[in-house]
mmCIF file with all atom_site columns, C-alpha atoms in Angstrom:
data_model
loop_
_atom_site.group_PDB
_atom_site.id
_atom_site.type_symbol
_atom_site.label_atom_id
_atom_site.label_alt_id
_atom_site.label_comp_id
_atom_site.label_asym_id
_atom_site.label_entity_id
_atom_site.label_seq_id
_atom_site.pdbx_PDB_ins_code
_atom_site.Cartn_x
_atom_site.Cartn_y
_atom_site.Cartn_z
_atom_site.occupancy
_atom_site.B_iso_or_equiv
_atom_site.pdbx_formal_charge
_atom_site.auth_seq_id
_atom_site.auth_comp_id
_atom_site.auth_asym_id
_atom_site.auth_atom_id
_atom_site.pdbx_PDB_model_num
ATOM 1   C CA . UNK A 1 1   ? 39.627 10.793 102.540 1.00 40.00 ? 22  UNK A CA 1
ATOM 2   C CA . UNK A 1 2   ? 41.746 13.338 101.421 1.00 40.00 ? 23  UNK A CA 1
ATOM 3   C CA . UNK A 1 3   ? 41.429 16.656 103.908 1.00 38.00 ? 24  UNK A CA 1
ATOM 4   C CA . UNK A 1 4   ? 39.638 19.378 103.981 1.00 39.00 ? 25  UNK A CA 1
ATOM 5   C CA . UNK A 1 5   ? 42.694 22.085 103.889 1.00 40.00 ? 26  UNK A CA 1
ATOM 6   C CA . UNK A 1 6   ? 44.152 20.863 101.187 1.00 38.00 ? 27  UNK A CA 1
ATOM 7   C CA . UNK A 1 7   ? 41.706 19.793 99.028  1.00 37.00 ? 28  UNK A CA 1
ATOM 8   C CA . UNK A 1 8   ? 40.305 22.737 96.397  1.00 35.00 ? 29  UNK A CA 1
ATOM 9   C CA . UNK A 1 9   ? 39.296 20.701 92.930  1.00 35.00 ? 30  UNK A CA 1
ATOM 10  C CA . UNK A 1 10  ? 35.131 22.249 92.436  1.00 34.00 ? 31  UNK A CA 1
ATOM 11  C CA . UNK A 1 11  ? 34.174 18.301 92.597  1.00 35.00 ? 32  UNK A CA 1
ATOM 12  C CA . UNK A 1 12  ? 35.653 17.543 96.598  1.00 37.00 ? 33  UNK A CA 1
ATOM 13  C CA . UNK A 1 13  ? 33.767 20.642 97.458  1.00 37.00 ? 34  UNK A CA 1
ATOM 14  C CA . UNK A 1 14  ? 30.926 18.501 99.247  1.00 31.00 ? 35  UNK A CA 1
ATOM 15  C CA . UNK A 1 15  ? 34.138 17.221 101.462 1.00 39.00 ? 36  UNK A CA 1
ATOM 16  C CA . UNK A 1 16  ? 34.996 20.998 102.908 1.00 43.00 ? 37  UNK A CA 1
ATOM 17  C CA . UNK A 1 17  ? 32.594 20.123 105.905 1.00 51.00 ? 38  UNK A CA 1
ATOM 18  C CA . UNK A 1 18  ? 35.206 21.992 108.347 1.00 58.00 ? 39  UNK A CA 1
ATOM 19  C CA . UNK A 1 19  ? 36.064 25.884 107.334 1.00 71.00 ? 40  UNK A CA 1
ATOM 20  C CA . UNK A 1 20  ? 39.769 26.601 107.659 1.00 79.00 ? 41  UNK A CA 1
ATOM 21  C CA . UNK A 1 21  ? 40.872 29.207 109.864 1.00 81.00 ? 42  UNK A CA 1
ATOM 22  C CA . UNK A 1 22  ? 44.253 31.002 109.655 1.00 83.00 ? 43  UNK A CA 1
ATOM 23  C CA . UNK A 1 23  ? 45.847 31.295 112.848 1.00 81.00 ? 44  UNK A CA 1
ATOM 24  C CA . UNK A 1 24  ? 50.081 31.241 113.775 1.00 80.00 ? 45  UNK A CA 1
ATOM 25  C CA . UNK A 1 25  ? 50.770 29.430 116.328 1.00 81.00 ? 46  UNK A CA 1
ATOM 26  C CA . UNK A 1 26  ? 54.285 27.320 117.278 1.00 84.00 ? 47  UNK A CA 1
ATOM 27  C CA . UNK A 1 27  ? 54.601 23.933 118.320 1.00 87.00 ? 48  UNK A CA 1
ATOM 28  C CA . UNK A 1 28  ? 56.879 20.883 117.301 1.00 89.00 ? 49  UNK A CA 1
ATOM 29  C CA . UNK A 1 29  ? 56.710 18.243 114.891 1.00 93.00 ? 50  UNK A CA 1
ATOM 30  C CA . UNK A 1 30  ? 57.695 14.215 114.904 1.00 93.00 ? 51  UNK A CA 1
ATOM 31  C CA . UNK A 1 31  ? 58.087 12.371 111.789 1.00 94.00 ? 52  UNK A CA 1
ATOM 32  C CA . UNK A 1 32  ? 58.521 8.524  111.479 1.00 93.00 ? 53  UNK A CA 1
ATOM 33  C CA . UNK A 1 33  ? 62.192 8.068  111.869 1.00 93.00 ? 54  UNK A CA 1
ATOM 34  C CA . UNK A 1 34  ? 61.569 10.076 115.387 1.00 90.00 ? 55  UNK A CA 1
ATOM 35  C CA . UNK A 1 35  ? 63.049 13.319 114.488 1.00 89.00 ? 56  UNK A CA 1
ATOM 36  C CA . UNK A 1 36  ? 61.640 16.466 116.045 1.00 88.00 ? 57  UNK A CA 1
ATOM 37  C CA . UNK A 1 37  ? 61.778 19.766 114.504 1.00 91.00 ? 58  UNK A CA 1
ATOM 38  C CA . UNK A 1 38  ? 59.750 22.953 115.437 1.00 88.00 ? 59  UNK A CA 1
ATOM 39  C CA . UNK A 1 39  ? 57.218 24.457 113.492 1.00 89.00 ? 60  UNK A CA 1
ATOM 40  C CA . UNK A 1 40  ? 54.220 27.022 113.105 1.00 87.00 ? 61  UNK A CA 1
ATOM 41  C CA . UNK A 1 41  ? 50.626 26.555 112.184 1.00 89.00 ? 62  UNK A CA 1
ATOM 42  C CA . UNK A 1 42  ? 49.627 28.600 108.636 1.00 87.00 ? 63  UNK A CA 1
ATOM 43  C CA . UNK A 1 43  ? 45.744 27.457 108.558 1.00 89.00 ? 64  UNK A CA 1
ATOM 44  C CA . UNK A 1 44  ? 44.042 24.772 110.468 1.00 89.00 ? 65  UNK A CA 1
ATOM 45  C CA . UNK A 1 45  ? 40.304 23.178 110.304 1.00 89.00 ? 66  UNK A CA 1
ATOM 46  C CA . UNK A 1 46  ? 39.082 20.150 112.308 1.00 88.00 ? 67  UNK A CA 1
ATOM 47  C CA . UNK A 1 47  ? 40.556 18.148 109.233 1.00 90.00 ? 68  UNK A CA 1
ATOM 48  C CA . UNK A 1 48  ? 43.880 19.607 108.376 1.00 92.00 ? 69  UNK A CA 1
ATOM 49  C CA . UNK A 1 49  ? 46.503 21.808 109.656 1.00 93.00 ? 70  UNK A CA 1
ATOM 50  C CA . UNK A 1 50  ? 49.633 23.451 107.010 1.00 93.00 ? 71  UNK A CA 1
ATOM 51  C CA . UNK A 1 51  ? 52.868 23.878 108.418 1.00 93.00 ? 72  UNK A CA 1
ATOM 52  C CA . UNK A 1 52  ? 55.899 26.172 108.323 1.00 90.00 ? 73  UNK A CA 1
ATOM 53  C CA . UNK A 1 53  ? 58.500 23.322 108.907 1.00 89.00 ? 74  UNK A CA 1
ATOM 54  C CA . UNK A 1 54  ? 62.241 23.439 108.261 1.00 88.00 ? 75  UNK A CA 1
ATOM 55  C CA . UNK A 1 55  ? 62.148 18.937 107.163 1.00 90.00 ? 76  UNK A CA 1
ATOM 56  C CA . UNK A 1 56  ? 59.684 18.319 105.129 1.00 91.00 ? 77  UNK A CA 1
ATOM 57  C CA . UNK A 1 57  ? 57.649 14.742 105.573 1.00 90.00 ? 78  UNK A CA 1
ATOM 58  C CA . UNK A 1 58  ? 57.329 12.758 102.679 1.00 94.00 ? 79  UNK A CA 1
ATOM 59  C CA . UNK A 1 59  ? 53.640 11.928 101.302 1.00 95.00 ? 80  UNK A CA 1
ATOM 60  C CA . UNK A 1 60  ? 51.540 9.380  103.634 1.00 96.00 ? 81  UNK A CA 1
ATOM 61  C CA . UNK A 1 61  ? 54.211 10.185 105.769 1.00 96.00 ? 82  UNK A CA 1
ATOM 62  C CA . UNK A 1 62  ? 52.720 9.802  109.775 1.00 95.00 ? 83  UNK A CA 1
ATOM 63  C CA . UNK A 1 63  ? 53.348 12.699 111.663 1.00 96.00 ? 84  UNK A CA 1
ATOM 64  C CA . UNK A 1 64  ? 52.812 13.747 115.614 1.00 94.00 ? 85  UNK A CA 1
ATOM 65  C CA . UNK A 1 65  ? 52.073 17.526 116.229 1.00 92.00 ? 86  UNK A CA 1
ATOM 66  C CA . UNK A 1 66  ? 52.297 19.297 119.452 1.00 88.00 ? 87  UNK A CA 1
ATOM 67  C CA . UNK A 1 67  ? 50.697 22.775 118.900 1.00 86.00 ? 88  UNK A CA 1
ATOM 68  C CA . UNK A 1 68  ? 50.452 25.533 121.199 1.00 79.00 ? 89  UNK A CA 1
ATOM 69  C CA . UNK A 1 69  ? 46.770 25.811 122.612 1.00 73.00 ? 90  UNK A CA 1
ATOM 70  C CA . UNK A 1 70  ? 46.144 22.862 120.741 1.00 80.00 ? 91  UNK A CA 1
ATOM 71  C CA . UNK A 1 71  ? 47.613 19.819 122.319 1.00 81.00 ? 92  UNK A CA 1
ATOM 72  C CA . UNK A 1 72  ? 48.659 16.818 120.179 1.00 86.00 ? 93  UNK A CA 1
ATOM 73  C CA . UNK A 1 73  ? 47.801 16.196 116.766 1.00 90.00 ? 94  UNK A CA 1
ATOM 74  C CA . UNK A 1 74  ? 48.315 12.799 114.644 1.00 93.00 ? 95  UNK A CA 1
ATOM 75  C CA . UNK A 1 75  ? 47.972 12.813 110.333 1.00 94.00 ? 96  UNK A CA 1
ATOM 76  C CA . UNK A 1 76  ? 49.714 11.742 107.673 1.00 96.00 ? 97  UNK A CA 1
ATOM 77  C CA . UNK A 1 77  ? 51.259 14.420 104.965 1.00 96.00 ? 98  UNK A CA 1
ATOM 78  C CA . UNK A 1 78  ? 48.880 14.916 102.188 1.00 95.00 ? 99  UNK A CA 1
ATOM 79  C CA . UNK A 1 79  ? 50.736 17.733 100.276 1.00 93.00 ? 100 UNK A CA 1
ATOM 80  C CA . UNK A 1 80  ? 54.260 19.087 100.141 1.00 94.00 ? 101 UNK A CA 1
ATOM 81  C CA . UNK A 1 81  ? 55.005 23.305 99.337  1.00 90.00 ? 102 UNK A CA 1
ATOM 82  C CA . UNK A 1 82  ? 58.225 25.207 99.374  1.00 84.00 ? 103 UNK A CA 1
ATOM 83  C CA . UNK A 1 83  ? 58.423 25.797 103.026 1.00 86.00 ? 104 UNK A CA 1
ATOM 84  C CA . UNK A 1 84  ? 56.147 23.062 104.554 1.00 91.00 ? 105 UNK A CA 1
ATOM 85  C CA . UNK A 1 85  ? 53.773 20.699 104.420 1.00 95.00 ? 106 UNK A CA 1
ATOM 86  C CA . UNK A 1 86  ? 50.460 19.822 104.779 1.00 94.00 ? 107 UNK A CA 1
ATOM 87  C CA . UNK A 1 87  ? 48.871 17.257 107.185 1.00 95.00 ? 108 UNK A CA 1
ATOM 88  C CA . UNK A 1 88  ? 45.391 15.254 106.851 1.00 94.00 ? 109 UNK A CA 1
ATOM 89  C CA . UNK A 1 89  ? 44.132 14.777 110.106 1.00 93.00 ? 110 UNK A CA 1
ATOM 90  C CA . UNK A 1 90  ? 43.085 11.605 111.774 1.00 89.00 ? 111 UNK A CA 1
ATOM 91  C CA . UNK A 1 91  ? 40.972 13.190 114.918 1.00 83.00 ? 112 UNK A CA 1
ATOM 92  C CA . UNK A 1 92  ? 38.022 10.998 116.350 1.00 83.00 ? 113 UNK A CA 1
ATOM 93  C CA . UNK A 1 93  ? 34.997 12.563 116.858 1.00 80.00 ? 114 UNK A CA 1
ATOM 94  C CA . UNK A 1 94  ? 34.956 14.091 120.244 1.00 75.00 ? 115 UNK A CA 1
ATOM 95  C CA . UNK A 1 95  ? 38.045 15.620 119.853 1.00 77.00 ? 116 UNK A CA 1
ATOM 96  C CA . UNK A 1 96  ? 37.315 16.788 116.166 1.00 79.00 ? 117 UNK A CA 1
ATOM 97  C CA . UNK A 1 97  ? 34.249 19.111 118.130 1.00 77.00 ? 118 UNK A CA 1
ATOM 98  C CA . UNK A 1 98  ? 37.065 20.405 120.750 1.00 75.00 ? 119 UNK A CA 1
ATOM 99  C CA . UNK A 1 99  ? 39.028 21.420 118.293 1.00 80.00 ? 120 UNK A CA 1
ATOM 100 C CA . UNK A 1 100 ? 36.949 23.034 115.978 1.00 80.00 ? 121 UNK A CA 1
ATOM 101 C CA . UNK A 1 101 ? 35.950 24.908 119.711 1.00 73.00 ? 122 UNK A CA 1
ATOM 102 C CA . UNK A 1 102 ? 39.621 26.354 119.967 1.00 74.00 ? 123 UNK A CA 1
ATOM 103 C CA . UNK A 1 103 ? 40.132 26.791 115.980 1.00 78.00 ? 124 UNK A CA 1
ATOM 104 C CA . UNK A 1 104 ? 37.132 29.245 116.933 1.00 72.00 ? 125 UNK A CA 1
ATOM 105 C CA . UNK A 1 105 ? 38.370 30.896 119.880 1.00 69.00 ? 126 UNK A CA 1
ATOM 106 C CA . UNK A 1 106 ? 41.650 30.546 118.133 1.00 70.00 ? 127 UNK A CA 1
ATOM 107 C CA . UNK A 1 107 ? 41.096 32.392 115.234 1.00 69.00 ? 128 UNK A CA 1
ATOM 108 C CA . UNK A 1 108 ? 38.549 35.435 116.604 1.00 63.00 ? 129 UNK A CA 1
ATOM 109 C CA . UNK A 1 109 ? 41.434 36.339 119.055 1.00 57.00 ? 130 UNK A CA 1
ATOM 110 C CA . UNK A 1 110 ? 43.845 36.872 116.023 1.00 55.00 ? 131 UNK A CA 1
ATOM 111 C CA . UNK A 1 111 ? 40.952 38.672 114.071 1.00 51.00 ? 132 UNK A CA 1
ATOM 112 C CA . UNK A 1 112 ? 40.053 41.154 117.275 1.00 43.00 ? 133 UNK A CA 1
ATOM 113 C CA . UNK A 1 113 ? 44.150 41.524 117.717 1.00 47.00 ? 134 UNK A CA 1
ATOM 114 C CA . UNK A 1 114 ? 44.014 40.175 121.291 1.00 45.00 ? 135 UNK A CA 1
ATOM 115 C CA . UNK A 1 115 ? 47.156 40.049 123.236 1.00 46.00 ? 136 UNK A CA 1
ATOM 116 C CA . UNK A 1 116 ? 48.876 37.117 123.306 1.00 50.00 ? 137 UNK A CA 1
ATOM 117 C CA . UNK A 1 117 ? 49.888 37.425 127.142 1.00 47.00 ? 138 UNK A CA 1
ATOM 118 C CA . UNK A 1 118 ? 53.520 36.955 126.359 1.00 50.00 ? 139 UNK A CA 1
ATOM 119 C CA . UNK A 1 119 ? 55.895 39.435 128.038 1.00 52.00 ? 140 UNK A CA 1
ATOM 120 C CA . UNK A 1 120 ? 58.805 37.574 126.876 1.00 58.00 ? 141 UNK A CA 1
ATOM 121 C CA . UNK A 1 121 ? 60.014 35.145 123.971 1.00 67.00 ? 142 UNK A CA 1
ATOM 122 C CA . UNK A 1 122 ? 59.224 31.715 123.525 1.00 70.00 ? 143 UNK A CA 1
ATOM 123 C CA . UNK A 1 123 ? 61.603 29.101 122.161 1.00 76.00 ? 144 UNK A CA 1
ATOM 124 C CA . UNK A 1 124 ? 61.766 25.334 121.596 1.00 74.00 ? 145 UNK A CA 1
ATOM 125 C CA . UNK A 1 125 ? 63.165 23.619 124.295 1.00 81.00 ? 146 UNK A CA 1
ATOM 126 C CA . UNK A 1 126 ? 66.114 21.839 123.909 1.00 81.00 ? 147 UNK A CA 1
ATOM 127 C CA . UNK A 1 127 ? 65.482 18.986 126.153 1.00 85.00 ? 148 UNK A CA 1
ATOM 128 C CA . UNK A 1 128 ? 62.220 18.901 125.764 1.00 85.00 ? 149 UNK A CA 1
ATOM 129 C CA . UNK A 1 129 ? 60.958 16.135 128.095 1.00 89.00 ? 150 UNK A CA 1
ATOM 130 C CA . UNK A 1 130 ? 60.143 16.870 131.827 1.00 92.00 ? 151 UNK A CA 1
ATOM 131 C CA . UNK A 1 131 ? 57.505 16.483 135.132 1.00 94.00 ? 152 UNK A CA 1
ATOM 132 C CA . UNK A 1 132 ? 54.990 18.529 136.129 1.00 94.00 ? 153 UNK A CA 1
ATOM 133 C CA . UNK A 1 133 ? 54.574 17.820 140.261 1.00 94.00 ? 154 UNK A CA 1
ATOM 134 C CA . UNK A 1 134 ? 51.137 18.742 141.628 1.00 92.00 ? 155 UNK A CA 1
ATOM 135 C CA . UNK A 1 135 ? 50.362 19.530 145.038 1.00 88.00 ? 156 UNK A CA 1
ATOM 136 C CA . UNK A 1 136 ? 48.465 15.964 145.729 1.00 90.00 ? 157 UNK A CA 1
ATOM 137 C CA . UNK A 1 137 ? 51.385 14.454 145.038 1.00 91.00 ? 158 UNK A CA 1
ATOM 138 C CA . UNK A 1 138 ? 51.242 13.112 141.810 1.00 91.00 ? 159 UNK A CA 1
ATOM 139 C CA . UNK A 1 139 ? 54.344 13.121 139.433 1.00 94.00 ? 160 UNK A CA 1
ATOM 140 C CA . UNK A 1 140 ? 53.022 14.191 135.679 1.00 92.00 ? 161 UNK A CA 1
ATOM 141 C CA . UNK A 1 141 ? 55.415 13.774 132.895 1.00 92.00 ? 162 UNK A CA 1
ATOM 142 C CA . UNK A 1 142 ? 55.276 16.122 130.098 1.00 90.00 ? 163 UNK A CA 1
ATOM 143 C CA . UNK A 1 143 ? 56.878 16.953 126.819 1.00 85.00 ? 164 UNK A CA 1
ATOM 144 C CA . UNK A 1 144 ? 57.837 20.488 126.645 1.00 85.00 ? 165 UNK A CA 1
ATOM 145 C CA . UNK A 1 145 ? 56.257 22.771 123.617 1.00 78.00 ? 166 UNK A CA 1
ATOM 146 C CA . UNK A 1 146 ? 58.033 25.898 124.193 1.00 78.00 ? 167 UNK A CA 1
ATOM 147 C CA . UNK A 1 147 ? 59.739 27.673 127.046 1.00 85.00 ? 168 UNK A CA 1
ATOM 148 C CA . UNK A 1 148 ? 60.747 31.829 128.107 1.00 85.00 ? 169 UNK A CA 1
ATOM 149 C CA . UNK A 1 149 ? 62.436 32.778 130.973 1.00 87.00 ? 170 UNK A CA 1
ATOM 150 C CA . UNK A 1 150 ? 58.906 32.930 132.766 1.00 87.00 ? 171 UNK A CA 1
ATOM 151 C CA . UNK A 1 151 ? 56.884 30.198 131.801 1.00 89.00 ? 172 UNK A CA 1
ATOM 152 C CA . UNK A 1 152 ? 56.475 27.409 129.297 1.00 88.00 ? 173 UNK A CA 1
ATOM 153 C CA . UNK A 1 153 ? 53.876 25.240 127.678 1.00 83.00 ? 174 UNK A CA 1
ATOM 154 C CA . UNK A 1 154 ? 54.002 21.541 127.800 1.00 85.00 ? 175 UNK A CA 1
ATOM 155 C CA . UNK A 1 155 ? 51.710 18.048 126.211 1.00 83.00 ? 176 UNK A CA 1
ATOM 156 C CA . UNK A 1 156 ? 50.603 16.196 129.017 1.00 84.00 ? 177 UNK A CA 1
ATOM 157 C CA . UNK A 1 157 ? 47.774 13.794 129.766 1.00 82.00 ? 178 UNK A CA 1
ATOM 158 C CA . UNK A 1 158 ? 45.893 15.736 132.447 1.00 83.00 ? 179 UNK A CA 1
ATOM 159 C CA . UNK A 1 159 ? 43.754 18.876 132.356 1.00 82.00 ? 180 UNK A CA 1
ATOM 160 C CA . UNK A 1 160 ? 44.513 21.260 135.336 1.00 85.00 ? 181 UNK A CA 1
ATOM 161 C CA . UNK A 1 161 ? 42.518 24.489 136.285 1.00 85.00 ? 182 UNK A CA 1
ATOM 162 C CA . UNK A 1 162 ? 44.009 27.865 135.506 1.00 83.00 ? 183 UNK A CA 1
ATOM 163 C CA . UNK A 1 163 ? 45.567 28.986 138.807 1.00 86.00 ? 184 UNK A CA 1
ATOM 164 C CA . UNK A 1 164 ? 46.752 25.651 140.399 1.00 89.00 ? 185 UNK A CA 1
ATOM 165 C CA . UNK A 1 165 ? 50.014 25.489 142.093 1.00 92.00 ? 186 UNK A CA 1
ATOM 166 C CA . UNK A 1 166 ? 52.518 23.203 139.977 1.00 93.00 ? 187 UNK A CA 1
ATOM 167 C CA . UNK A 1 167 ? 56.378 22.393 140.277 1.00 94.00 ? 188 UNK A CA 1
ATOM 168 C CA . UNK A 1 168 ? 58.067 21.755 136.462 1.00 94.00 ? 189 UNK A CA 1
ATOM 169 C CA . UNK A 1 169 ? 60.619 19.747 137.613 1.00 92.00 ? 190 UNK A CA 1
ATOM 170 C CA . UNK A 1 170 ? 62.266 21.960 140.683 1.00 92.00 ? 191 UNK A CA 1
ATOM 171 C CA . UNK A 1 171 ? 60.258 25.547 139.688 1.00 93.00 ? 192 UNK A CA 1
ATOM 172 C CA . UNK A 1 172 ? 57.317 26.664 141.615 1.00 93.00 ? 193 UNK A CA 1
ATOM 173 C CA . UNK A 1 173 ? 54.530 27.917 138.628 1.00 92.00 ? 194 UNK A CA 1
ATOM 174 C CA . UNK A 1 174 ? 50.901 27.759 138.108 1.00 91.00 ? 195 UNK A CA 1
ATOM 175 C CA . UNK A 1 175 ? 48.464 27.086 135.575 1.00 89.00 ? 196 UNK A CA 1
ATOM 176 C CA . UNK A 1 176 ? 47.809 30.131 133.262 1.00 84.00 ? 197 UNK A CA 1
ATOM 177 C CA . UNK A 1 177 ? 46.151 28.546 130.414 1.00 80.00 ? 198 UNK A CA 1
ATOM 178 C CA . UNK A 1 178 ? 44.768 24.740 129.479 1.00 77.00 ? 199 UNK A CA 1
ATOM 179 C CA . UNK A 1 179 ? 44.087 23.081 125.992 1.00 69.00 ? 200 UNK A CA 1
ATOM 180 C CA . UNK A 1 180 ? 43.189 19.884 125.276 1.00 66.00 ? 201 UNK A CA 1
ATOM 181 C CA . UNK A 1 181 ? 46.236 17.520 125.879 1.00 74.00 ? 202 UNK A CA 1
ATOM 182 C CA . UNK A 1 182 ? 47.939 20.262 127.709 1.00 78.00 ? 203 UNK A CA 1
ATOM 183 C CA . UNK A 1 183 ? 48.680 23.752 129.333 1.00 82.00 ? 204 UNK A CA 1
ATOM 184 C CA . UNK A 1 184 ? 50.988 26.590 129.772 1.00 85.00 ? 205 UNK A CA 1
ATOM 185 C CA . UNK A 1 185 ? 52.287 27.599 133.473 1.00 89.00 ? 206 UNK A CA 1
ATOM 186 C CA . UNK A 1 186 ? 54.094 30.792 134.786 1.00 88.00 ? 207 UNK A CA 1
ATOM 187 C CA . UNK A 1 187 ? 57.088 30.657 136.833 1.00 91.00 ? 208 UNK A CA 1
ATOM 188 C CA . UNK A 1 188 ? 56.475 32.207 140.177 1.00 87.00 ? 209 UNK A CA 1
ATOM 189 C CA . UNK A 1 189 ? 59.996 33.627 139.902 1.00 87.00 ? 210 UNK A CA 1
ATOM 190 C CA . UNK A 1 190 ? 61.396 34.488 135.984 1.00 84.00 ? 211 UNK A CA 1
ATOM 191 C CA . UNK A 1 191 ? 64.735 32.790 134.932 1.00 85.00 ? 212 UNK A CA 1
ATOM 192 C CA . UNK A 1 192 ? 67.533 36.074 134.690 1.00 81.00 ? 213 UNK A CA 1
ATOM 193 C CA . UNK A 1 193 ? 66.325 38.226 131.548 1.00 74.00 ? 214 UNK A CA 1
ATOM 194 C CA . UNK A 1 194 ? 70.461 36.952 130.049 1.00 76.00 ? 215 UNK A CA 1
ATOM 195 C CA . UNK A 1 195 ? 69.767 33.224 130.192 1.00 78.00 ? 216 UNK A CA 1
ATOM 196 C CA . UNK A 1 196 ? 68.721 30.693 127.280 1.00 83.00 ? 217 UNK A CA 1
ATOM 197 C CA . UNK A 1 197 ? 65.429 29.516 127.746 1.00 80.00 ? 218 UNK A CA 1
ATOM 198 C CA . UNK A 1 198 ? 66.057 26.948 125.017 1.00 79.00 ? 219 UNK A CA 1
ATOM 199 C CA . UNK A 1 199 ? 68.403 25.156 127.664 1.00 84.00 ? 220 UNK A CA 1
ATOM 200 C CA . UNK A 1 200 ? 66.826 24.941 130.771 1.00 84.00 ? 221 UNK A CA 1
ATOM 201 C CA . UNK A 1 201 ? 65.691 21.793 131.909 1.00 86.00 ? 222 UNK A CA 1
ATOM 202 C CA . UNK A 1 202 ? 62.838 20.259 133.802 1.00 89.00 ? 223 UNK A CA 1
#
């Protein structure tokens, strides 16, 4: 079924069940051949997402998504413009509620101009896998989504409470914000203002 962002012809109007909402937000992008590039949301509903990217997908084209706030994100590319693409979203059910949830939250923030709680700027990781160690023990790996010299956001497969006490990789953080497949975590301690967050490992 073609999606719901991309479609527009007066005849697929009955198929607009999901209203898009625009909202920027980064995140990173796999396409088949297992290249990752970064990229940054233009409009998103629970059936589509359009994407600033700098490689564009080819049509039917599978592509992974992690998006900030978001978590991870599956489709296939349904339309191509000058400096992106479009994805059709495969989302089952339950999730396709969650995420119409944030798209909500999501995109009244942006209209109400709420702060975005970043003191300092965020970049795409160069080495973008790492662990997330939790005080019980447990060893979480993650894949990094972005990273500043005081905190980053990562994909993972566990949901933590804002405010618990992590280690990513050997810094002490905690849990500042949670989405679904992920969260973001401040450093108890800020890298030096004059290094490259892009290069820090985890």
């Amino acid at each position: 079924m073609p999606s719901p962002l991309i479609n527009a012809e007066p005849q697929t109007q009955e198929r607009r069940r999901h209203q898009r909402v625009r909202v920027a937000v980064l995140g990173r992008y796999m396409l088949t051949n297992r290249q990752e590039f970064p990229c940054q949301t233009i409009d998103m509903s629970p059936g589509g997402v359009a994407l600033i990217a700098p490689v564009r997908g080819a049509i039917q084209e599978r592509v992974i998504c992690y998006v900030d706030q978001i978590g991870r994100l599956e489709g296939t590319v349904a339309r191509l413009f000058e400096n992106g693409f479009a994805l059709a979203l495969n989302v089952p059910l339950l999730k396709r509620e969650k995420l119409a949830d944030q798209l909500t939250w999501l995109g009244n923030r942006h209209a109400l101009g709420m702060p975005e709680d970043r003191r300092h700027e965020r970049v795409a990781p160069r080495h973008p896998r790492g662990t997330l160690h939790l005080s019980d023990g447990r060893n979480v790996p993650v894949r990094l989504i972005d990273v500043s010299v005081s905190g980053a956001a990562f994909a993972a497969e566990v949901h933590l409470p804002v405010g618990t006490p992590v280690t990513l990789g050997q810094t002490p953080a905690h849990v500042v914000r949670g989405f679904n497949g992920g969260g973001a975590v401040e450093f108890a301690r800020p890298f030096s203002a004059d290094s490259d967050p892009s290069t820090l490992q985890f």
